[in-house]
XYZ file of C-alpha atoms in Angstrom:
107
model
C -4.513 -22.388 -68.108
C -5.510 -26.005 -67.643
C -9.201 -25.066 -67.784
C -8.721 -23.422 -71.174
C -6.840 -26.444 -72.517
C -9.499 -28.876 -71.259
C -12.271 -26.745 -72.761
C -10.485 -26.787 -76.117
C -10.031 -30.573 -75.946
C -13.701 -31.115 -75.009
C -14.810 -28.907 -77.905
C -12.523 -30.795 -80.282
C -14.004 -34.093 -79.078
C -17.512 -32.682 -79.600
C -16.615 -31.882 -83.198
C -14.896 -35.251 -83.703
C -17.951 -37.087 -82.363
C -20.201 -35.182 -84.735
C -17.910 -35.921 -87.667
C -17.823 -39.594 -86.702
C -21.615 -39.807 -86.670
C -21.930 -38.036 -90.013
C -19.226 -40.289 -91.546
C -21.181 -43.344 -90.366
C -24.166 -42.154 -92.392
C -26.113 -40.214 -89.777
C -28.076 -37.253 -91.108
C -30.312 -36.145 -88.230
C -28.985 -32.819 -86.864
C -30.182 -33.551 -83.328
C -28.428 -36.913 -83.246
C -25.267 -35.386 -84.727
C -25.055 -32.987 -81.797
C -25.997 -35.706 -79.308
C -23.232 -38.026 -80.504
C -20.674 -35.225 -80.277
C -21.884 -34.340 -76.787
C -21.378 -37.928 -75.680
C -17.714 -37.727 -76.603
C -17.282 -34.404 -74.781
C -19.035 -35.674 -71.633
C -17.000 -38.885 -71.686
C -13.851 -36.752 -71.643
C -15.183 -34.667 -68.727
C -16.076 -37.847 -66.826
C -12.591 -39.260 -67.401
C -11.055 -36.036 -66.037
C -13.326 -36.179 -62.982
C -12.336 -39.776 -62.242
C -8.633 -38.957 -62.626
C -9.019 -35.905 -60.376
C -10.833 -37.954 -57.738
C -8.127 -40.635 -57.823
C -5.433 -37.969 -57.420
C -7.327 -36.392 -54.525
C -7.382 -39.724 -52.697
C -3.599 -39.916 -52.938
C -2.995 -36.578 -51.198
C -1.488 -37.158 -47.781
C -2.165 -34.712 -44.976
C 0.374 -34.292 -42.221
C -1.309 -34.718 -38.871
C -0.412 -32.350 -36.051
C -0.375 -33.660 -32.511
C -2.904 -32.298 -30.041
C -4.926 -30.419 -32.629
C -8.061 -29.007 -31.077
C -6.796 -29.117 -27.502
C -5.326 -25.647 -27.545
C -1.813 -26.911 -26.855
C -0.721 -26.363 -30.433
C -2.144 -22.839 -30.502
C -0.403 -22.026 -27.200
C 2.896 -23.403 -28.503
C 2.538 -21.375 -31.707
C 1.781 -18.219 -29.714
C 4.815 -18.823 -27.483
C 7.043 -19.331 -30.525
C 5.764 -16.111 -32.108
C 6.354 -14.204 -28.853
C 9.897 -15.578 -28.591
C 10.641 -14.584 -32.181
C 9.248 -11.107 -31.573
C 11.336 -10.719 -28.414
C 14.430 -11.920 -30.258
C 13.842 -9.372 -33.024
C 13.407 -6.625 -30.423
C 16.651 -7.651 -28.697
C 18.541 -7.495 -31.954
C 17.038 -4.092 -32.727
C 17.813 -2.609 -29.288
C 21.061 -4.474 -28.757
C 20.382 -5.175 -25.070
C 21.783 -8.696 -25.369
C 19.093 -10.441 -23.340
C 17.632 -13.653 -24.655
C 13.958 -14.241 -25.496
C 13.825 -16.654 -22.567
C 14.934 -13.850 -20.209
C 12.231 -11.585 -21.613
C 9.587 -14.259 -21.146
C 10.665 -14.885 -17.544
C 10.542 -11.222 -16.627
C 7.152 -10.788 -18.263
C 8.431 -7.990 -20.469
C 6.612 -7.442 -23.749
C 8.378 -6.493 -26.926
C-alpha cells in the first residue's frame, strides 16, 4: 500500500516539476522532463534517508550465549518439556515433565 502511495506522490512531483519549469518560461521538452525528474528523485532520496535513519533506530534484543549451542539446547529442552506436559495432559497419567525427562521416556 505504501509503495503505491509513494509512486503516486513521486509521479505527482514529476508533473509539478515539469509544470514549474514550463511556468518559468522553459520550452525545451527534454529539459521539461529533466526538471520534473529532479523533483521525483529528490523525493525518493528523502524517503531513502528517512528509511535509513529509522533503520538505525531499530534495537535488537541480544540473546546470551548465542552461537555456543547453549541457547539451542535450552530451547530443545523447553520444547521437550512442553511436549511431555501435553502428553501427560492427554493421557492423564499425572507425571510431570521433569519425571519424564529423568526416566528418559519420550512423548
